């Protein structure tokens, strides 16, 4: 029971996180809220049961468990009601039971002697014809690993339905030929919540609907100033996000004309590279009321602690600033050349630890979705202890707990020449304000 309660707690935590960073306007919000309530009720019931059992273990009372079986005769007629039966005897020798109707009369055309195999065949035949003739909503189909309730064709899940796994897993959504396909939510003990699109039983991701209610930001480096041997100025008083990029299909509600709520400016790279535009961009962003943060580009050629020291020396951290960020984008070859993933993560931790110690703020780790899938399982402590900022340029939101999502490298911002990285905060205004209160300088 303790193990089951622990599993329910992980499901509750996952759904609670989802509800905190989403709102009622998100398509799946109400479904998650409904199942979250159900899980809370299950936990309360289980706790009461555990409490009773604990009290029995310290008393002289005895616990007795009694099995109750109910029997009934059901004909193939749609209108006929079940005939209730009483069990008179269990014949273990012949592997059968003796039943009698409450009226003590045998229904017409009833087979009174039925072997176990014949009974199973009769039940399966009845169930199939009953499900096909009475309703397309076939309740309680047994499929691999659990029970399915919902629309089906020939006893195979098709359409909308719910799956209750024997291991405590739960899926609510659409099916095609017995596989999860279309929109659905999946949650299981000790697993991440998955909400979004499925294809042939494979989770693809969550599609975000972009509206003016979300919190958008940008990140800047010298590339927003220098192009084709020309230098361009940023017109900070004109900044508006006007395009979310073209690399993926996006669901957009209304016109894209969003304010820039936050901006991260690159300060340093490795132990020698300083962005010559950093100080001017940092000061201008703050002067125009934009929440500002500073980031460092990780190098595989220098020790993590030395890079942190250089970053701290060259960067600014003033009241109201966003947490510092470590941008990690090495290639597989660069990781191998520096000694492998273990060495890389040792240097990343050294950077994060030193910056947190000196600034008093927990840094954010910027990575790609590919890096997250390939390397983050080797360093679960980083995902557990730090906020994550993920770059994923497809149509789906990153399947990771994150602070920011860089959704496009080719967005357009009025006042800035060329392409701009567009980012969105993982949550709405209330969550953003809470994030600022808890994590900013």
Short mmCIF file of C-alpha atoms in Angstrom, two decimals, residues 41-438:
data_model
loop_
_atom_site.label_atom_id
_atom_site.label_comp_id
_atom_site.label_asym_id
_atom_site.label_seq_id
_atom_site.Cartn_x
_atom_site.Cartn_y
_atom_site.Cartn_z
CA UNK A 41 -9.49 10.96 -3.73
CA UNK A 42 -7.69 7.65 -4.28
CA UNK A 43 -4.85 8.84 -2.05
CA UNK A 44 -7.24 9.92 0.70
CA UNK A 45 -9.01 6.54 0.57
CA UNK A 46 -5.72 4.67 0.67
CA UNK A 47 -4.45 6.73 3.60
CA UNK A 48 -7.62 5.96 5.56
CA UNK A 49 -7.18 2.27 4.85
CA UNK A 50 -3.53 2.38 5.93
CA UNK A 51 -4.54 4.20 9.11
CA UNK A 52 -7.13 1.50 9.93
CA UNK A 53 -4.64 -1.30 9.30
CA UNK A 54 -2.00 0.44 11.42
CA UNK A 55 -4.49 0.74 14.27
CA UNK A 56 -5.36 -2.97 14.00
CA UNK A 57 -1.70 -3.94 14.25
CA UNK A 58 -1.52 -2.37 17.73
CA UNK A 59 -4.84 -3.74 19.02
CA UNK A 60 -6.35 -7.13 19.78
CA UNK A 61 -8.94 -6.76 17.02
CA UNK A 62 -8.91 -9.25 14.16
CA UNK A 63 -9.27 -8.41 10.50
CA UNK A 64 -11.41 -10.69 8.37
CA UNK A 65 -11.60 -10.52 4.58
CA UNK A 66 -14.65 -11.97 2.85
CA UNK A 67 -15.06 -12.50 -0.85
CA UNK A 68 -18.47 -11.70 -2.30
CA UNK A 69 -19.54 -13.07 -5.70
CA UNK A 70 -22.74 -12.06 -7.44
CA UNK A 71 -24.35 -14.21 -10.11
CA UNK A 72 -26.98 -13.42 -12.72
CA UNK A 73 -28.43 -14.85 -15.94
CA UNK A 74 -28.34 -12.47 -18.90
CA UNK A 75 -30.03 -13.36 -22.17
CA UNK A 76 -29.15 -11.90 -25.56
CA UNK A 77 -32.35 -9.88 -25.61
CA UNK A 78 -31.86 -6.13 -25.40
CA UNK A 79 -34.93 -5.64 -23.18
CA UNK A 80 -34.49 -8.57 -20.80
CA UNK A 81 -33.27 -7.74 -17.30
CA UNK A 82 -30.65 -9.95 -15.58
CA UNK A 83 -32.10 -12.80 -13.46
CA UNK A 84 -30.40 -12.82 -10.05
CA UNK A 85 -29.05 -16.17 -8.84
CA UNK A 86 -27.85 -17.57 -5.54
CA UNK A 87 -24.91 -19.90 -5.27
CA UNK A 88 -25.86 -23.14 -3.49
CA UNK A 89 -22.68 -25.14 -3.76
CA UNK A 90 -19.09 -25.14 -5.05
CA UNK A 91 -18.11 -28.47 -6.59
CA UNK A 92 -14.31 -28.33 -6.56
CA UNK A 93 -14.00 -31.88 -7.83
CA UNK A 94 -15.87 -31.11 -11.04
CA UNK A 95 -14.68 -27.50 -11.17
CA UNK A 96 -18.16 -25.98 -11.21
CA UNK A 97 -20.75 -24.16 -9.11
CA UNK A 98 -24.42 -24.89 -8.47
CA UNK A 99 -26.67 -21.86 -8.96
CA UNK A 100 -30.37 -21.27 -8.35
CA UNK A 101 -32.55 -18.34 -9.37
CA UNK A 102 -34.21 -16.37 -6.59
CA UNK A 103 -37.59 -17.53 -7.86
CA UNK A 104 -36.32 -21.13 -7.88
CA UNK A 105 -37.61 -21.46 -11.44
CA UNK A 106 -35.44 -22.34 -14.44
CA UNK A 107 -35.74 -19.78 -17.28
CA UNK A 108 -36.99 -21.10 -20.64
CA UNK A 109 -34.34 -22.35 -23.07
CA UNK A 110 -31.60 -22.15 -20.46
CA UNK A 111 -28.73 -24.64 -20.66
CA UNK A 112 -28.52 -25.93 -17.11
CA UNK A 113 -25.21 -27.76 -17.40
CA UNK A 114 -22.23 -25.93 -18.88
CA UNK A 115 -18.54 -26.82 -18.78
CA UNK A 116 -15.99 -24.12 -17.98
CA UNK A 117 -14.61 -23.89 -21.53
CA UNK A 118 -18.11 -23.71 -22.95
CA UNK A 119 -19.06 -21.02 -20.45
CA UNK A 120 -16.07 -18.89 -21.42
CA UNK A 121 -16.88 -19.25 -25.11
CA UNK A 122 -20.52 -18.35 -24.46
CA UNK A 123 -19.52 -15.26 -22.49
CA UNK A 124 -17.13 -14.07 -25.20
CA UNK A 125 -19.74 -14.63 -27.90
CA UNK A 126 -22.40 -12.82 -25.89
CA UNK A 127 -20.08 -9.91 -25.12
CA UNK A 128 -19.15 -9.38 -28.77
CA UNK A 129 -22.71 -9.48 -30.05
CA UNK A 130 -23.94 -7.42 -27.12
CA UNK A 131 -21.29 -4.73 -27.65
CA UNK A 132 -21.95 -4.62 -31.38
CA UNK A 133 -25.76 -4.47 -31.20
CA UNK A 134 -26.37 -2.35 -28.16
CA UNK A 135 -23.65 0.31 -28.24
CA UNK A 136 -20.33 1.30 -29.76
CA UNK A 137 -19.20 2.25 -26.26
CA UNK A 138 -17.83 -1.11 -25.18
CA UNK A 139 -17.07 -0.99 -21.49
CA UNK A 140 -14.18 -2.82 -19.93
CA UNK A 141 -12.30 -4.37 -22.86
CA UNK A 142 -9.20 -6.19 -21.69
CA UNK A 143 -6.18 -5.15 -23.74
CA UNK A 144 -2.48 -5.70 -23.12
CA UNK A 145 -1.62 -4.65 -19.59
CA UNK A 146 -4.96 -3.20 -18.54
CA UNK A 147 -8.57 -2.30 -19.18
CA UNK A 148 -10.03 -0.04 -21.86
CA UNK A 149 -13.32 1.86 -21.73
CA UNK A 150 -14.54 3.72 -24.76
CA UNK A 151 -15.34 3.55 -28.46
CA UNK A 152 -14.27 0.41 -30.30
CA UNK A 153 -14.63 -1.54 -33.50
CA UNK A 154 -14.70 -5.35 -33.28
CA UNK A 155 -13.47 -5.14 -29.70
CA UNK A 156 -10.41 -3.05 -30.69
CA UNK A 157 -10.04 0.51 -29.32
CA UNK A 158 -10.95 3.01 -32.04
CA UNK A 159 -12.03 6.58 -31.36
CA UNK A 160 -12.12 8.17 -27.93
CA UNK A 161 -11.51 6.13 -24.77
CA UNK A 162 -9.74 5.69 -21.47
CA UNK A 163 -7.13 3.09 -20.52
CA UNK A 164 -6.52 1.96 -16.94
CA UNK A 165 -3.23 0.06 -16.72
CA UNK A 166 -2.67 -2.72 -14.19
CA UNK A 167 0.51 -0.83 -13.20
CA UNK A 168 -1.43 2.33 -12.29
CA UNK A 169 -0.95 4.05 -15.65
CA UNK A 170 -3.79 6.05 -17.20
CA UNK A 171 -4.46 7.32 -20.71
CA UNK A 172 -7.38 9.52 -21.76
CA UNK A 173 -7.61 10.29 -25.45
CA UNK A 174 -7.96 9.04 -28.99
CA UNK A 175 -7.14 5.61 -30.43
CA UNK A 176 -6.70 4.08 -33.85
CA UNK A 177 -6.59 0.31 -34.42
CA UNK A 178 -5.77 -0.39 -30.78
CA UNK A 179 -3.00 2.22 -30.50
CA UNK A 180 -2.92 5.69 -29.00
CA UNK A 181 -3.28 8.05 -31.94
CA UNK A 182 -4.36 11.69 -31.88
CA UNK A 183 -4.64 13.91 -28.81
CA UNK A 184 -4.32 12.28 -25.40
CA UNK A 185 -2.93 12.50 -21.88
CA UNK A 186 -0.84 9.79 -20.23
CA UNK A 187 0.32 9.58 -16.64
CA UNK A 188 1.85 6.72 -14.67
CA UNK A 189 3.63 6.21 -11.35
CA UNK A 190 7.24 7.44 -11.49
CA UNK A 191 6.93 8.69 -15.09
CA UNK A 192 6.63 12.13 -16.68
CA UNK A 193 3.16 13.32 -17.59
CA UNK A 194 2.66 13.31 -21.37
CA UNK A 195 0.02 15.62 -22.81
CA UNK A 196 -0.34 16.18 -26.53
CA UNK A 197 -0.26 14.40 -29.87
CA UNK A 198 0.31 10.66 -30.29
CA UNK A 199 1.05 8.69 -33.45
CA UNK A 200 0.84 4.88 -33.54
CA UNK A 201 1.44 4.63 -29.77
CA UNK A 202 4.40 7.06 -29.85
CA UNK A 203 4.16 10.38 -27.98
CA UNK A 204 5.08 13.27 -30.28
CA UNK A 205 4.60 16.23 -27.96
CA UNK A 206 2.37 19.08 -26.86
CA UNK A 207 1.29 21.69 -29.37
CA UNK A 208 1.20 25.16 -27.87
CA UNK A 209 -1.37 27.75 -28.88
CA UNK A 210 0.33 31.13 -29.14
CA UNK A 211 -1.73 34.02 -27.83
CA UNK A 212 -1.05 37.50 -26.44
CA UNK A 213 -1.59 36.04 -22.94
CA UNK A 214 1.76 34.24 -23.01
CA UNK A 215 5.09 35.74 -21.95
CA UNK A 216 7.60 36.17 -24.80
CA UNK A 217 11.25 37.11 -24.81
CA UNK A 218 14.40 37.23 -26.94
CA UNK A 219 18.10 36.49 -26.58
CA UNK A 220 20.81 38.62 -28.13
CA UNK A 221 24.47 38.42 -29.12
CA UNK A 222 26.67 40.20 -31.67
CA UNK A 223 24.74 38.42 -34.45
CA UNK A 224 21.86 40.88 -34.01
CA UNK A 225 24.32 43.72 -34.72
CA UNK A 226 26.73 42.38 -37.34
CA UNK A 227 25.63 40.97 -40.70
CA UNK A 228 27.51 40.90 -44.00
CA UNK A 229 30.20 43.25 -42.71
CA UNK A 230 27.60 45.79 -41.65
CA UNK A 231 26.72 46.94 -38.13
CA UNK A 232 23.09 47.43 -37.14
CA UNK A 233 21.63 49.33 -34.22
CA UNK A 234 18.79 47.97 -32.07
CA UNK A 235 15.89 50.42 -31.75
CA UNK A 236 14.77 49.52 -28.25
CA UNK A 237 11.80 51.89 -28.20
CA UNK A 238 10.24 50.04 -31.17
CA UNK A 239 10.60 46.44 -30.03
CA UNK A 240 7.60 44.20 -30.82
CA UNK A 241 7.64 40.54 -31.79
CA UNK A 242 5.95 40.36 -35.21
CA UNK A 243 6.75 36.83 -36.43
CA UNK A 244 7.37 33.51 -34.62
CA UNK A 245 9.47 32.00 -37.40
CA UNK A 246 8.84 29.57 -40.23
CA UNK A 247 10.75 26.41 -39.28
CA UNK A 248 7.65 24.68 -37.91
CA UNK A 249 3.87 24.76 -38.05
CA UNK A 250 2.40 26.84 -35.24
CA UNK A 251 -1.09 27.37 -33.87
CA UNK A 252 -1.53 31.11 -33.45
CA UNK A 253 -4.61 32.81 -32.06
CA UNK A 254 -4.91 36.39 -33.26
CA UNK A 255 -2.20 38.60 -34.68
CA UNK A 256 1.45 38.19 -33.74
CA UNK A 257 2.25 41.55 -32.18
CA UNK A 258 3.69 40.75 -28.78
CA UNK A 259 5.74 42.86 -26.37
CA UNK A 260 9.25 41.72 -25.48
CA UNK A 261 8.82 40.87 -21.81
CA UNK A 262 12.35 39.61 -21.18
CA UNK A 263 15.74 39.60 -22.90
CA UNK A 264 18.92 37.62 -22.31
CA UNK A 265 22.18 39.13 -23.55
CA UNK A 266 25.33 37.13 -24.21
CA UNK A 267 28.25 38.28 -22.09
CA UNK A 268 31.09 35.79 -22.48
CA UNK A 269 32.28 32.58 -24.13
CA UNK A 270 34.96 30.31 -22.74
CA UNK A 271 37.67 32.28 -20.91
CA UNK A 272 38.58 34.84 -23.57
CA UNK A 273 35.59 35.92 -25.66
CA UNK A 274 33.60 39.00 -24.60
CA UNK A 275 30.56 40.24 -26.51
CA UNK A 276 31.45 43.85 -27.36
CA UNK A 277 27.75 44.76 -27.47
CA UNK A 278 26.94 43.23 -24.09
CA UNK A 279 27.12 46.28 -21.86
CA UNK A 280 25.20 48.57 -24.24
CA UNK A 281 22.43 46.00 -24.85
CA UNK A 282 22.21 45.14 -21.17
CA UNK A 283 21.80 48.78 -20.15
CA UNK A 284 19.36 49.58 -22.97
CA UNK A 285 17.10 46.62 -22.16
CA UNK A 286 16.91 47.62 -18.51
CA UNK A 287 16.33 51.27 -19.40
CA UNK A 288 13.30 50.26 -21.49
CA UNK A 289 11.72 48.25 -18.71
CA UNK A 290 12.56 44.83 -20.13
CA UNK A 291 13.48 42.11 -17.64
CA UNK A 292 17.12 41.40 -18.43
CA UNK A 293 19.45 38.46 -17.90
CA UNK A 294 22.99 37.53 -18.85
CA UNK A 295 24.27 34.30 -20.37
CA UNK A 296 27.60 32.56 -20.95
CA UNK A 297 28.39 30.29 -23.90
CA UNK A 298 30.05 27.10 -22.63
CA UNK A 299 33.35 26.05 -24.20
CA UNK A 300 34.71 22.50 -24.23
CA UNK A 301 38.25 23.89 -24.32
CA UNK A 302 38.39 25.51 -20.86
CA UNK A 303 37.73 24.35 -17.27
CA UNK A 304 34.21 25.10 -16.05
CA UNK A 305 35.35 26.97 -12.93
CA UNK A 306 37.68 29.22 -14.96
CA UNK A 307 34.84 30.02 -17.36
CA UNK A 308 32.59 30.86 -14.43
CA UNK A 309 35.20 33.22 -13.02
CA UNK A 310 35.53 35.00 -16.36
CA UNK A 311 31.75 35.27 -16.69
CA UNK A 312 31.41 36.73 -13.18
CA UNK A 313 34.19 39.23 -13.85
CA UNK A 314 32.64 40.55 -17.08
CA UNK A 315 28.91 40.41 -16.32
CA UNK A 316 26.41 42.58 -14.49
CA UNK A 317 23.86 41.44 -11.92
CA UNK A 318 21.53 44.14 -10.65
CA UNK A 319 18.29 44.16 -8.72
CA UNK A 320 15.45 42.73 -10.77
CA UNK A 321 17.70 40.86 -13.20
CA UNK A 322 16.82 37.37 -14.36
CA UNK A 323 18.94 34.40 -13.18
CA UNK A 324 22.22 33.85 -15.08
CA UNK A 325 22.27 31.23 -17.82
CA UNK A 326 24.84 28.70 -19.03
CA UNK A 327 24.39 28.03 -22.76
CA UNK A 328 25.58 24.48 -23.53
CA UNK A 329 25.68 23.55 -27.23
CA UNK A 330 28.65 21.21 -27.87
CA UNK A 331 28.69 18.75 -30.76
CA UNK A 332 29.10 15.04 -30.11
CA UNK A 333 32.67 15.28 -31.46
CA UNK A 334 33.52 18.13 -29.08
CA UNK A 335 32.19 16.13 -26.14
CA UNK A 336 34.35 13.15 -27.11
CA UNK A 337 37.40 15.41 -27.58
CA UNK A 338 37.06 16.88 -24.07
CA UNK A 339 36.98 13.42 -22.49
CA UNK A 340 33.34 12.38 -22.77
CA UNK A 341 30.03 13.22 -21.11
CA UNK A 342 31.30 12.65 -17.56
CA UNK A 343 34.04 15.25 -17.99
CA UNK A 344 31.62 17.67 -19.65
CA UNK A 345 29.10 17.42 -16.83
CA UNK A 346 31.83 17.83 -14.23
CA UNK A 347 32.74 21.16 -15.85
CA UNK A 348 29.10 22.20 -16.20
CA UNK A 349 28.52 21.52 -12.50
CA UNK A 350 31.66 23.49 -11.62
CA UNK A 351 30.31 26.50 -13.55
CA UNK A 352 26.83 26.26 -12.05
CA UNK A 353 28.11 25.80 -8.50
CA UNK A 354 30.54 28.72 -8.60
CA UNK A 355 28.06 31.13 -10.22
CA UNK A 356 25.38 30.20 -7.70
CA UNK A 357 27.81 30.58 -4.81
CA UNK A 358 28.99 34.04 -5.96
CA UNK A 359 25.63 35.49 -7.03
CA UNK A 360 23.31 33.73 -4.59
CA UNK A 361 21.01 32.81 -7.50
CA UNK A 362 20.55 29.38 -9.03
CA UNK A 363 21.58 29.54 -12.70
CA UNK A 364 19.50 28.23 -15.59
CA UNK A 365 20.85 25.60 -17.99
CA UNK A 366 20.23 26.18 -21.72
CA UNK A 367 20.31 23.05 -23.90
CA UNK A 368 18.73 21.64 -27.06
CA UNK A 369 16.04 18.95 -27.09
CA UNK A 370 18.55 16.59 -28.74
CA UNK A 371 21.08 17.21 -25.98
CA UNK A 372 18.33 16.68 -23.39
CA UNK A 373 17.36 13.33 -24.91
CA UNK A 374 20.93 12.09 -25.42
CA UNK A 375 22.91 13.38 -22.45
CA UNK A 376 20.62 14.59 -19.65
CA UNK A 377 19.73 11.03 -18.54
CA UNK A 378 23.43 10.79 -17.56
CA UNK A 379 23.08 13.78 -15.22
CA UNK A 380 19.60 13.67 -13.65
CA UNK A 381 20.76 15.94 -10.81
CA UNK A 382 21.00 18.88 -13.21
CA UNK A 383 17.40 18.47 -14.31
CA UNK A 384 16.30 18.06 -10.69
CA UNK A 385 18.26 20.98 -9.23
CA UNK A 386 18.20 23.64 -11.95
CA UNK A 387 15.67 25.30 -14.20
CA UNK A 388 16.05 24.29 -17.84
CA UNK A 389 15.80 26.39 -20.99
CA UNK A 390 15.38 24.22 -24.08
CA UNK A 391 15.75 25.01 -27.76
CA UNK A 392 13.35 22.96 -29.85
CA UNK A 393 12.36 24.27 -33.26
CA UNK A 394 9.68 21.72 -34.15
CA UNK A 395 5.93 22.03 -33.80
CA UNK A 396 5.89 20.41 -30.36
CA UNK A 397 6.80 21.79 -26.97
CA UNK A 398 9.87 20.17 -25.31
CA UNK A 399 8.99 17.12 -23.21
CA UNK A 400 10.92 18.41 -20.21
CA UNK A 401 10.22 20.53 -17.16
CA UNK A 402 11.50 23.93 -18.17
CA UNK A 403 11.54 27.64 -17.44
CA UNK A 404 11.81 28.89 -21.03
CA UNK A 405 11.35 27.37 -24.46
CA UNK A 406 13.28 28.74 -27.43
CA UNK A 407 10.72 27.98 -30.11
CA UNK A 408 12.34 29.63 -33.11
CA UNK A 409 15.74 30.93 -34.30
CA UNK A 410 14.24 32.89 -37.20
CA UNK A 411 11.64 35.11 -35.59
CA UNK A 412 11.17 38.77 -36.44
CA UNK A 413 11.25 41.68 -34.00
CA UNK A 414 10.44 45.23 -35.00
CA UNK A 415 13.50 47.34 -34.21
CA UNK A 416 16.04 44.52 -34.78
CA UNK A 417 17.58 43.70 -38.16
CA UNK A 418 17.42 40.08 -39.33
CA UNK A 419 16.45 36.91 -37.52
CA UNK A 420 15.97 36.79 -33.74
CA UNK A 421 15.64 33.86 -31.33
CA UNK A 422 12.09 33.88 -29.92
CA UNK A 423 11.42 32.39 -26.49
CA UNK A 424 8.31 31.77 -24.43
CA UNK A 425 8.04 31.40 -20.67
CA UNK A 426 6.57 28.10 -19.50
CA UNK A 427 3.44 29.46 -17.86
CA UNK A 428 1.16 32.45 -17.81
CA UNK A 429 1.29 35.84 -16.08
CA UNK A 430 0.68 34.56 -12.55
CA UNK A 431 3.42 31.92 -12.84
CA UNK A 432 5.77 34.45 -14.44
CA UNK A 433 5.31 36.95 -11.63
CA UNK A 434 5.91 34.19 -9.08
CA UNK A 435 9.05 33.14 -10.98
CA UNK A 436 10.37 36.70 -10.92
CA UNK A 437 9.65 37.04 -7.21
CA UNK A 438 11.42 33.80 -6.30
#
